[in-house]
Coordinates of C-alpha atoms and ligand atoms in Angstrom, one line a residue:
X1 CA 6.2 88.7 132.5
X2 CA 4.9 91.9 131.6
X3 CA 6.3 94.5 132.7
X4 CA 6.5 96.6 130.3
X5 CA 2.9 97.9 130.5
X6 CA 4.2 98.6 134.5
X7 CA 6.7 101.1 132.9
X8 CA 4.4 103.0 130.7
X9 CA 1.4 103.1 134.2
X10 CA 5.1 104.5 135.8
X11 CA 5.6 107.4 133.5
X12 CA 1.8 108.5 133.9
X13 CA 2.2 108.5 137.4
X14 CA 5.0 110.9 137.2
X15 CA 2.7 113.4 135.0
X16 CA 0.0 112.7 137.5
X17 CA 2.5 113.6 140.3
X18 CA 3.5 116.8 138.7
X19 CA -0.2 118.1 137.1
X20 CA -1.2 117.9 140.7
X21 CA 0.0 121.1 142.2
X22 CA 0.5 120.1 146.0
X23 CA 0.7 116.6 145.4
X24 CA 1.1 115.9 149.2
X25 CA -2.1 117.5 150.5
X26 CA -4.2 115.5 147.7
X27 CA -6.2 112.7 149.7
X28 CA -8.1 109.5 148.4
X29 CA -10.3 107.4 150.0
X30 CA -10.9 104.2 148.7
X31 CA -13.9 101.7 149.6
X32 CA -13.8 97.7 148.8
X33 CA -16.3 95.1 148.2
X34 CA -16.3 91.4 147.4
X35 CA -13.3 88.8 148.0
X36 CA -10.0 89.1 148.6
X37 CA -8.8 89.1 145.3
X38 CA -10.4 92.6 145.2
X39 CA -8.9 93.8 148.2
X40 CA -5.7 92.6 146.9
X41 CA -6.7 94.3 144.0
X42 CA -7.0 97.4 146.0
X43 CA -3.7 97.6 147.2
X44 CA -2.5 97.8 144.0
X45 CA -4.6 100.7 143.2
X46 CA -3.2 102.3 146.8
X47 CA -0.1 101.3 145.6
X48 CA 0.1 104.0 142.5
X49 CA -2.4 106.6 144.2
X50 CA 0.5 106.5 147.0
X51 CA 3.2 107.0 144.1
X52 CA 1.0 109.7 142.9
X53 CA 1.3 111.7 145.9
X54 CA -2.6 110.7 146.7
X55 CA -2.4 109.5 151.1
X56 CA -5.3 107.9 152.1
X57 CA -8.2 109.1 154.4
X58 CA -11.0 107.2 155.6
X59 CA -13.0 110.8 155.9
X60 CA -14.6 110.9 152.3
X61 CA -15.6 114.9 153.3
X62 CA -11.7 115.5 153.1
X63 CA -11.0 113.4 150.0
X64 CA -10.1 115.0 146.9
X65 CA -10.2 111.1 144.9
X66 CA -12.9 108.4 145.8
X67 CA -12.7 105.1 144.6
X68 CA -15.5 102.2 145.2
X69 CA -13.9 99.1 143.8
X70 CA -16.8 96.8 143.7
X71 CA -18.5 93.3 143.5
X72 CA -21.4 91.8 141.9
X73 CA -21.6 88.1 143.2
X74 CA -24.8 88.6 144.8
X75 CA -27.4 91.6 144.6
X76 CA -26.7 92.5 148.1
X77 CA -23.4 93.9 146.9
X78 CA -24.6 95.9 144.3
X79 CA -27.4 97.5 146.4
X80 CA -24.4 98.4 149.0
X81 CA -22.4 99.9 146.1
X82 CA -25.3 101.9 144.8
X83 CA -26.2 103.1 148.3
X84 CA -23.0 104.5 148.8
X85 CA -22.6 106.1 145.3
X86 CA -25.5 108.2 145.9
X87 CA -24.3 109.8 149.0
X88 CA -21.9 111.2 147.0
X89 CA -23.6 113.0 144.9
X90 CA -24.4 115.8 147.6
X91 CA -20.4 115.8 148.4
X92 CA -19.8 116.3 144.7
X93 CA -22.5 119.7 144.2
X94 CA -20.3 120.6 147.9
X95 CA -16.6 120.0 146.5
X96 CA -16.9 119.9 142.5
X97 CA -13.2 119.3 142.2
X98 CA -13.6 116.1 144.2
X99 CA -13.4 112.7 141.5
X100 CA -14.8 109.8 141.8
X101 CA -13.9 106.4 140.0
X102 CA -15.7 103.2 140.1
X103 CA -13.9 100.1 139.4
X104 CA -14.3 96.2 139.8
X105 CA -16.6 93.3 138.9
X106 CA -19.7 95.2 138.5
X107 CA -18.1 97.2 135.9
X108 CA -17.5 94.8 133.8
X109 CA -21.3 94.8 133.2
X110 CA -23.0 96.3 130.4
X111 CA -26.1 97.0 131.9
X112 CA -24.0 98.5 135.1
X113 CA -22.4 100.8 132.9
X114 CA -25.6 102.0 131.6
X115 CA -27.1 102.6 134.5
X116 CA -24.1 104.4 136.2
X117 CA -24.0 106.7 133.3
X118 CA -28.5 107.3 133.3
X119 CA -28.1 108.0 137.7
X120 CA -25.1 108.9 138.7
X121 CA -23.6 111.5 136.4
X122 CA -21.2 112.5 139.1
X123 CA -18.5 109.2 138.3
X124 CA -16.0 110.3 136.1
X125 CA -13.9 107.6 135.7
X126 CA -15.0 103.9 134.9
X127 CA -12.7 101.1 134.3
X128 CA -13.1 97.0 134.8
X129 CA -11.1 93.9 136.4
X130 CA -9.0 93.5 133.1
X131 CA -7.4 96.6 132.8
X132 CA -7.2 98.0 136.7
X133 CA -3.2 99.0 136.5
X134 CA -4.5 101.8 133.6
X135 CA -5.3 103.9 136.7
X136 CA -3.0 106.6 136.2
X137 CA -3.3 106.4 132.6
X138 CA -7.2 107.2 133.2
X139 CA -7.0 109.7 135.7
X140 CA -4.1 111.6 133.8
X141 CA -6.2 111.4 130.7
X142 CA -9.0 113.1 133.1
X143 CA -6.9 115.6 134.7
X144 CA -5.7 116.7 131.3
X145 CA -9.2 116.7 129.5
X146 CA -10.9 117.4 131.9
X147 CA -13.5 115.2 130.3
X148 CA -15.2 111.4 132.0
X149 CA -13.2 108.6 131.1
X150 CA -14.7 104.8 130.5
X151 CA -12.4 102.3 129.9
X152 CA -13.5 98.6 130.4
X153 CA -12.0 95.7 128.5
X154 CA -14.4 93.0 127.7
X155 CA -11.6 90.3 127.6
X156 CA -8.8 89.5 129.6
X157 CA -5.3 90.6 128.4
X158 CA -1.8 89.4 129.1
X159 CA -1.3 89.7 133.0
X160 CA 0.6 93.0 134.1
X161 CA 3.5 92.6 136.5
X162 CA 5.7 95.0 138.4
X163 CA 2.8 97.3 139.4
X164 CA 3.5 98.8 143.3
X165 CA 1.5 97.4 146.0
X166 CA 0.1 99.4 149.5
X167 CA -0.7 96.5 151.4
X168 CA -2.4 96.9 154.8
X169 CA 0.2 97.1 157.5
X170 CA 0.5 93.9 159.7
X171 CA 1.5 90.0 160.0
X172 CA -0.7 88.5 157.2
X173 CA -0.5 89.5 153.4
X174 CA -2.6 88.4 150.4
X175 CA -0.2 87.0 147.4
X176 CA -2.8 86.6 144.4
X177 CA -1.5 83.6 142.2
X178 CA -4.3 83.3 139.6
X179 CA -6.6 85.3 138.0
X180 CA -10.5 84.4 136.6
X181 CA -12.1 81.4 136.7
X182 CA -13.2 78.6 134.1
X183 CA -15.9 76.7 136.0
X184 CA -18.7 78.3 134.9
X185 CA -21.1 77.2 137.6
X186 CA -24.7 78.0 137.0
X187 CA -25.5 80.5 140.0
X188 CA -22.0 82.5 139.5
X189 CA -21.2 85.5 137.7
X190 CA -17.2 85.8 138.5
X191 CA -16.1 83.9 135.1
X192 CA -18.1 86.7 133.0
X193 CA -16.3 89.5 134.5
X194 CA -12.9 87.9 135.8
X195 CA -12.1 86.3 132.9
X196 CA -10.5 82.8 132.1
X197 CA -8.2 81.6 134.1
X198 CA -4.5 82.9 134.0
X199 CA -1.5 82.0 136.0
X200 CA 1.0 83.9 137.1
X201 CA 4.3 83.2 136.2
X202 CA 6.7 80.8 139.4
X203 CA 9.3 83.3 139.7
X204 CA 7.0 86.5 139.8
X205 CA 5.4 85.1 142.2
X206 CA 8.2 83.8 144.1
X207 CA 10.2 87.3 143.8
X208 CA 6.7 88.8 145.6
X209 CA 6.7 85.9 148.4
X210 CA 10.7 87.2 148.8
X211 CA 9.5 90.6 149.2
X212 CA 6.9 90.1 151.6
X213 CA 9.3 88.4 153.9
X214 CA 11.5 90.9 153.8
X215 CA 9.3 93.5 154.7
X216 CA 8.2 91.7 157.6
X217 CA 5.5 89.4 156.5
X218 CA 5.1 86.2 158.3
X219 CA 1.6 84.6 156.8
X220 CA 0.7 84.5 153.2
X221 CA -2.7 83.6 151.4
X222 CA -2.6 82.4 147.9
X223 CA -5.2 84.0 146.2
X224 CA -7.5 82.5 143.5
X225 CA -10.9 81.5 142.5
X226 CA -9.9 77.8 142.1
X227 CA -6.3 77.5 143.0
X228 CA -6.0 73.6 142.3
X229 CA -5.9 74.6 138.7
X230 CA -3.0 76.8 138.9
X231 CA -0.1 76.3 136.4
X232 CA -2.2 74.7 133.9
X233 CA -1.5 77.2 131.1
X234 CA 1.6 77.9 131.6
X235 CA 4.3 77.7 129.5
X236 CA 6.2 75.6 132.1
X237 CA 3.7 74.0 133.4
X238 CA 3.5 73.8 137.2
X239 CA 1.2 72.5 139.5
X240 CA -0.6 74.0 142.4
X241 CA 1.3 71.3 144.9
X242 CA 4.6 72.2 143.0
X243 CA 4.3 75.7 144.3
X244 CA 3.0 75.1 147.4
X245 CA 6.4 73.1 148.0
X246 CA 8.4 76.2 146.3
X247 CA 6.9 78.8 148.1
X248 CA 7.9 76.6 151.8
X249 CA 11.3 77.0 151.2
X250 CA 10.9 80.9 151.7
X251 CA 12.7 82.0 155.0
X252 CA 11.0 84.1 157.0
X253 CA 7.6 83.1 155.6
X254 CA 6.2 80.8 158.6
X255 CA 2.8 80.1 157.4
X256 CA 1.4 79.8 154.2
X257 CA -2.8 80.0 153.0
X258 CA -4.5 79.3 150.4
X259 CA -8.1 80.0 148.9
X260 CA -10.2 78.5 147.3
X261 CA -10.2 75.1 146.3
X262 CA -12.3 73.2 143.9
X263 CA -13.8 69.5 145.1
X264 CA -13.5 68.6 141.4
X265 CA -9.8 69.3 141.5
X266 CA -8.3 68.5 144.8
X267 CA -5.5 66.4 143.8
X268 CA -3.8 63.6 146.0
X269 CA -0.5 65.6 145.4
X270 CA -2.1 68.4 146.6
X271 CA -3.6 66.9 149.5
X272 CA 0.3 65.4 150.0
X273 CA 1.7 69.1 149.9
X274 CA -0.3 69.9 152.3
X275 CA 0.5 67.3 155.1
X276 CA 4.3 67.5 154.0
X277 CA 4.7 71.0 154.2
X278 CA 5.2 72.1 157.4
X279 CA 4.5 76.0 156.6
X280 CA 1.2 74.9 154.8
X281 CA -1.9 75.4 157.6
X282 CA -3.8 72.4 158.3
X283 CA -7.0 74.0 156.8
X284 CA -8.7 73.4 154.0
X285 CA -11.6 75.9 152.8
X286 CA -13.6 73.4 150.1
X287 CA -16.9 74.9 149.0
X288 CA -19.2 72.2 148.5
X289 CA -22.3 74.7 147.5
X290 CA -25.1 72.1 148.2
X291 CA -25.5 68.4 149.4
X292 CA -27.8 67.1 146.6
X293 CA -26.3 65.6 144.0
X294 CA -29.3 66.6 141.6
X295 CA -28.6 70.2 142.8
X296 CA -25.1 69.9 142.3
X297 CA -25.6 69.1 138.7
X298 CA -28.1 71.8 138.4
X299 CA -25.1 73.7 139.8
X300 CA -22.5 72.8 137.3
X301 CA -20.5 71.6 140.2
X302 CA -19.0 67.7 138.3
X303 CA -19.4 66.0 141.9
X304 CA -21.7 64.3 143.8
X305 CA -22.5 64.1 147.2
X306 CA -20.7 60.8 147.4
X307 CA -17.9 62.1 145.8
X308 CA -17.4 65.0 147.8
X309 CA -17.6 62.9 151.2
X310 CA -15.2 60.6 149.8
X311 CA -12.6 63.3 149.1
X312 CA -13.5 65.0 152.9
X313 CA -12.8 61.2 154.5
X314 CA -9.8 60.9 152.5
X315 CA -8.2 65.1 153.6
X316 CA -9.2 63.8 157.2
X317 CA -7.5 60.2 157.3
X318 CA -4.3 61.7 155.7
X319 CA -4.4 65.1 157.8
X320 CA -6.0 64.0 161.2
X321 CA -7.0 67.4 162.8
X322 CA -7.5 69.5 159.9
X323 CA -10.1 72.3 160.0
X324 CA -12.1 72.1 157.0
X325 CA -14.5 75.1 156.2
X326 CA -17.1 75.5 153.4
X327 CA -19.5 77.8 151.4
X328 CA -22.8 77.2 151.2
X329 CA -25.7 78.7 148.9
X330 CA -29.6 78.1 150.5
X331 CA -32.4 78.6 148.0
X332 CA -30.8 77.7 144.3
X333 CA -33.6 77.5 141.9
X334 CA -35.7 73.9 142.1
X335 CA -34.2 73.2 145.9
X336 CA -37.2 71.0 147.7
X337 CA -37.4 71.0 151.7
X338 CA -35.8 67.4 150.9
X339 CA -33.0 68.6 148.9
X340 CA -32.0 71.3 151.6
X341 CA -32.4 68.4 154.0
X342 CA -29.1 66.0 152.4
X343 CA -27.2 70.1 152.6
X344 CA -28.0 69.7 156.6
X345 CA -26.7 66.1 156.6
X346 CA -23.4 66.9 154.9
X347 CA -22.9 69.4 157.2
X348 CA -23.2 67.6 159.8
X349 CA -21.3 64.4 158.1
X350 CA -18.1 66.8 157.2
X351 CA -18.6 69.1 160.5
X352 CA -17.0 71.8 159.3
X353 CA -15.3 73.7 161.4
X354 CA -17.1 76.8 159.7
X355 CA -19.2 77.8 157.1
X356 CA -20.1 80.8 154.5
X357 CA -23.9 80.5 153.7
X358 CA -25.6 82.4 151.7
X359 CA -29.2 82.7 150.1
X360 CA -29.3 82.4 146.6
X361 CA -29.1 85.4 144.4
X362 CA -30.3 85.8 141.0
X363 CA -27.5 87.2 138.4
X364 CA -28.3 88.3 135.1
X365 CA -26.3 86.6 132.4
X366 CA -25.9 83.4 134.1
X367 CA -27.9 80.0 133.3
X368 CA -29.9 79.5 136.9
X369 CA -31.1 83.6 136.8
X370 CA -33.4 81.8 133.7
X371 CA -34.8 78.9 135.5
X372 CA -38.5 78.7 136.5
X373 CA -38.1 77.2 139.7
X374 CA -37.0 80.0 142.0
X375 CA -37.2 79.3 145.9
X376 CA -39.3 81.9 147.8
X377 CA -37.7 84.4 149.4
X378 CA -39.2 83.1 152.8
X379 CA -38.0 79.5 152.4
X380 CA -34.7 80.4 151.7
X381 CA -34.7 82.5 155.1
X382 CA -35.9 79.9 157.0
X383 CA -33.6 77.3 155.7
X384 CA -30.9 79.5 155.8
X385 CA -31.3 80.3 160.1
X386 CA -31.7 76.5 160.2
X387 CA -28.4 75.9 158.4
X388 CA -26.8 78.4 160.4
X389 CA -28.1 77.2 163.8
X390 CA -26.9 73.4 163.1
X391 CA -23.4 75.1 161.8
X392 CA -22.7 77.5 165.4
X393 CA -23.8 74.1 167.2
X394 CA -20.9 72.1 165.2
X395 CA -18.3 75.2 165.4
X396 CA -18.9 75.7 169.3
X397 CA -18.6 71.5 169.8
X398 CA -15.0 71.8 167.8
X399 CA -13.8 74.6 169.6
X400 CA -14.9 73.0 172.8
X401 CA -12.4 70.1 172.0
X402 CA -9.8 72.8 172.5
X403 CA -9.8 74.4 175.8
X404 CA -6.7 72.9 178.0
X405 CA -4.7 72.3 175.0
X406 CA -1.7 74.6 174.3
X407 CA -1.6 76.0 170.5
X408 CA 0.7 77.6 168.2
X409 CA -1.0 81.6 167.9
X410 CA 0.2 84.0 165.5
X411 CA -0.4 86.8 167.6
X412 CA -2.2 89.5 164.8
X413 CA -2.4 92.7 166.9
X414 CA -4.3 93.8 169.7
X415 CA -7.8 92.6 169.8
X416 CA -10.8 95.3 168.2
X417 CA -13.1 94.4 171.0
X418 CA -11.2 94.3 173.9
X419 CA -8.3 96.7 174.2
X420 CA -6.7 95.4 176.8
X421 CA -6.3 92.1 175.0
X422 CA -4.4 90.4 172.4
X423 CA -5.7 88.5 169.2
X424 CA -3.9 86.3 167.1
X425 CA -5.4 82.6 165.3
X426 CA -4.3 79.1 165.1
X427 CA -2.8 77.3 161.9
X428 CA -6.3 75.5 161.6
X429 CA -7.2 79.6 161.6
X430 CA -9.2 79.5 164.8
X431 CA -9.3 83.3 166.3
X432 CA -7.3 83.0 169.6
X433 CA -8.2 85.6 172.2
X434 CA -5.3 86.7 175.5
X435 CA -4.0 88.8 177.5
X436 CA -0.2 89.5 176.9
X437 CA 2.5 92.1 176.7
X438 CA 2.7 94.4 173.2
X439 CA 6.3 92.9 172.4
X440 CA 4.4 89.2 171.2
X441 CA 2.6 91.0 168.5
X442 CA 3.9 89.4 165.1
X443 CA 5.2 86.2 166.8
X444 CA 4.3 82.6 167.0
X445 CA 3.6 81.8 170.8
X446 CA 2.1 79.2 173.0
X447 CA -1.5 80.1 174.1
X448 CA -2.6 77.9 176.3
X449 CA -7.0 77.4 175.5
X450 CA -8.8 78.7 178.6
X451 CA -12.7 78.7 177.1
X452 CA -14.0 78.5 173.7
X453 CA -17.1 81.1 172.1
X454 CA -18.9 79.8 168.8
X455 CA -16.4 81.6 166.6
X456 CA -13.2 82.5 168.9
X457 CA -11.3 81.0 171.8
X458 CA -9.9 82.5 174.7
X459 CA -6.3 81.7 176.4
X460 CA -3.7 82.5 178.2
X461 CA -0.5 83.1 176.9
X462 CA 2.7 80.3 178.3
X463 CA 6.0 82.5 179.0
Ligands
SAH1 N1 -14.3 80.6 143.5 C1 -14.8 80.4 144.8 C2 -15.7 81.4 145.3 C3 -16.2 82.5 144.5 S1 -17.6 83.5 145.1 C4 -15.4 79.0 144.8 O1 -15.7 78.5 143.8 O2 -15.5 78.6 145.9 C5 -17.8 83.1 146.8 C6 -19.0 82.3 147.1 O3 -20.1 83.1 146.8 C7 -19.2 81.0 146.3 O4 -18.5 80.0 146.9 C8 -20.7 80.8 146.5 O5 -21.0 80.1 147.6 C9 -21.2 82.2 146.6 N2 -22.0 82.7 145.5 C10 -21.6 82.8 144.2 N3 -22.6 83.2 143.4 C11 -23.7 83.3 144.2 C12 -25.1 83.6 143.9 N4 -25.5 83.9 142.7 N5 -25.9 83.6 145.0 C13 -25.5 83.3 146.2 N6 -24.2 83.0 146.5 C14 -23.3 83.0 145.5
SF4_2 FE1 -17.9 81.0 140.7 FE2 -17.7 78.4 140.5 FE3 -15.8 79.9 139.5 FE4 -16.1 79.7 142.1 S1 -15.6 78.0 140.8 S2 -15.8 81.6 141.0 S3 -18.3 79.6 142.4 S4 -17.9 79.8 138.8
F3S3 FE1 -17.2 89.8 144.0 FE2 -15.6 89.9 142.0 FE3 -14.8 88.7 144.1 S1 -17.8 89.5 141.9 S2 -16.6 87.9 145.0 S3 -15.3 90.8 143.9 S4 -14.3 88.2 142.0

């Protein structure tokens, strides 16, 4: 483990602390786009601005430090990012002393950085995915110079432990395992700026499980692009099911998460951990992309439709009652009306009990961006509504199934859209909606299933 990289980020927080005159009335306000391994990522980055006497605001008038840390794994999210970056630029004439850092995936792109620096002269700091716990080496170095600071690494260094989290407060925390990604699949640009794939060391992450549950966590997700590969180069090796079994021997954790898993590399053992242990959720979130098997190929993906079905009959027969969720991309180049038409039937083969769609998006640097073929943008819309219709019909039938059975809830808080209610989800994750006094918040109850929505159920809680 690294740690001591930790130190030396330590010592610049201090000088951060003490260049900034009334450390307590500095404010940031950070914004986060993508997966959860970036807003993981972004409670390590709340984690030293907190240490650096920065608190946060959601107000970006009254922040003195904004930071976007950003995705690029479709064009939608850059488009965001940009949006939001050019609002700022009034705020900046306004409040000249206010900084502004960008961080994330889309940073580790050349032709990003170019363009940030042509448009948007008011970013001062720039730094990538490899080297995100040099924040307070970066701002210091600003704060001193007084000069813009770019720092992005084009290739992944040793993993940096013992840097201080802010995690959101609550029941649920996110526990990122592994870093980057080695699949390569043609549509994706997350290898080229995540990196290869890198483990994290068992006991550093089972001193961070420890921690969690004894600051009150009860749920943890195990972050990584393809966790079924975890462990793999590691010293002492480990596998993914090896630490699945580890990490259920942690008191006070009561259920444990994990995303996302590769069909290519979903292991009987793992498939075995996950029926044996009895803090691992019966859900399984296996992207399967596309149901051709010509697409797949086209996709990089090293299954088939066949395969894929075989390995959902075989999760199902040894975890009867699993939820099983999916992503799904509409519109990859060369897709025919019949192609899009075996996606449909796998759907509704697997019924999943949801699904992420998504229409194709072109990424420069990656193989399918260069292909011929594209799908029309009109196609892909109407195939995507017709893949989304056949998926709220399957959800709703599912959740149907439960209403008058009585289910385990980990009661999350007090629902966001009705006050007066309480919200908590199943282990198969389903969002569980009753009414209830304040004191079950953060406890396992019995709910018993009153009426079921397309993507929630409603209940009543069993004293
Ligand atoms: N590592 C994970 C997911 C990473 S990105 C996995 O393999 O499942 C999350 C999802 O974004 C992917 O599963 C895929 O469905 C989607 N995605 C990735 N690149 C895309 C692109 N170029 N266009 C549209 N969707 C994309
Ligand atoms: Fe992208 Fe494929 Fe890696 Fe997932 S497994 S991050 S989709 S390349
Ligand atoms: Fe986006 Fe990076 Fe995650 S590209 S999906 S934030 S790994």
């Amino acid at each position: 483990m690294n740690t001591n990289e930790a130190e030396r980020q330590n010592q610049y927080m201090h000088r951060v602390y003490e260049i900034n005159s009334i450390p307590s009335a500095k404010r940031y306000h950070i914004s986060t786009f993508g997966c959860q391994l970036n807003e993981n990522d972004s409670e390590k980055l709340e984690g030293m601005l907190v240490q650096m006497g920065y608190s946060k605001t959601e107000n970006l008038e009254e922040s003195n430090f904004i930071i976007y840390n950003t995705c690029c794994v479709r064009e939608n999210a850059e488009q965001k990012v940009y949006g939001h970056l050019g609002r700022l630029k009034k705020l900046k004439e306004k409040n000249p002393e206010l900084l502004i850092a960008m961080c994330g995936c889309m940073m580790q792109q050349k032709h990003v950085i170019e363009h940030i620096k042509r448009t948007y002269r008011h970013v001062d700091i720039i730094f990538g995915t490899h080297n995100l716990h040099k924040l307070p080496e970066l701002l210091y170095t600003l704060l001193y110079n007084g000069e813009k600071v770019i720092d992005v690494w084009e290739t992944d260094g040793v993993l940096t432990e013992g840097i201080p989290f802010e995690r959101k407060k609550g029941v649920k925390a996110w526990l990122t395992v592994m870093y980057g990604c080695n699949n390569f699949c043609s549509y994706c640009i997350v290898p080229y700026v995540r990196g290869r794939e890198r483990s994290r060391e068992l006991d550093d992450i089972l001193n961070e499980a420890n921690k969690l549950s004894s600051q009150g966590f009860k749920e943890i997700t195990l972050l990584g692009q393809n966790v079924n590969s975890y462990g793999k180069e590691l010293e002492k090796k480990l596998s993914f099911a090896e630490l699945l079994y580890r990490l259920n021997g942690i008191d006070g954790i009561e259920r444990i998460r994990f995303m996302t898993s590769h069909p290519k590399d979903l292991s009987d053992e793992l498939i075995d951990a996950i029926r044996l242990s009895a803090k691992v959720c019966e859900h399984l979130h296996l992207p399967v992309q596309a149901g051709s098997t010509k697409i797949l190929k086209e996709m990089n993906r090293k299954y088939s439709k066949e395969n894929y079905l075989e390995l959902i009959d075989k999760v199902k027969n040894k975890i009867p009652g699993i939820a099983l969720t999916t992503d799904i991309i509409v519109g990859f180049p060369g897709e025919t009306e019949k192609d899009f038409e075996v996606t449909l039937d796998v759907m509704e083969k697997v019924r999943y009990d949801s699904a992420y769609t998504f229409l194709y998006s072109k990424r420069t640097g990656t193989p399918a961006a260069l292909k011929q073929d594209q799908v029309p943008e009109i196609i892909k819309k109407e195939r995507f509504n017709r893949l989304i219709q056949l998926q709220n019909t399957i959800s709703k039938e599912i959740n149907d199934t439960y209403v008058g059975q009585k289910v385990d809830v980990l009661v999350e808080g007090i629902s966001k859209t009705n006050k007066d209610m309480l919200t908590g989800r199943t282990g198969t994750n389903k969002i569980v909606n009753f009414s209830g006094p304040a004191k079950l918040i953060y406890k396992t109850i019995k709910v018993h299933i009153t009426n079921s929505q397309t993507w929630s159920l409603d209940g009543e809680f069993i004293s």
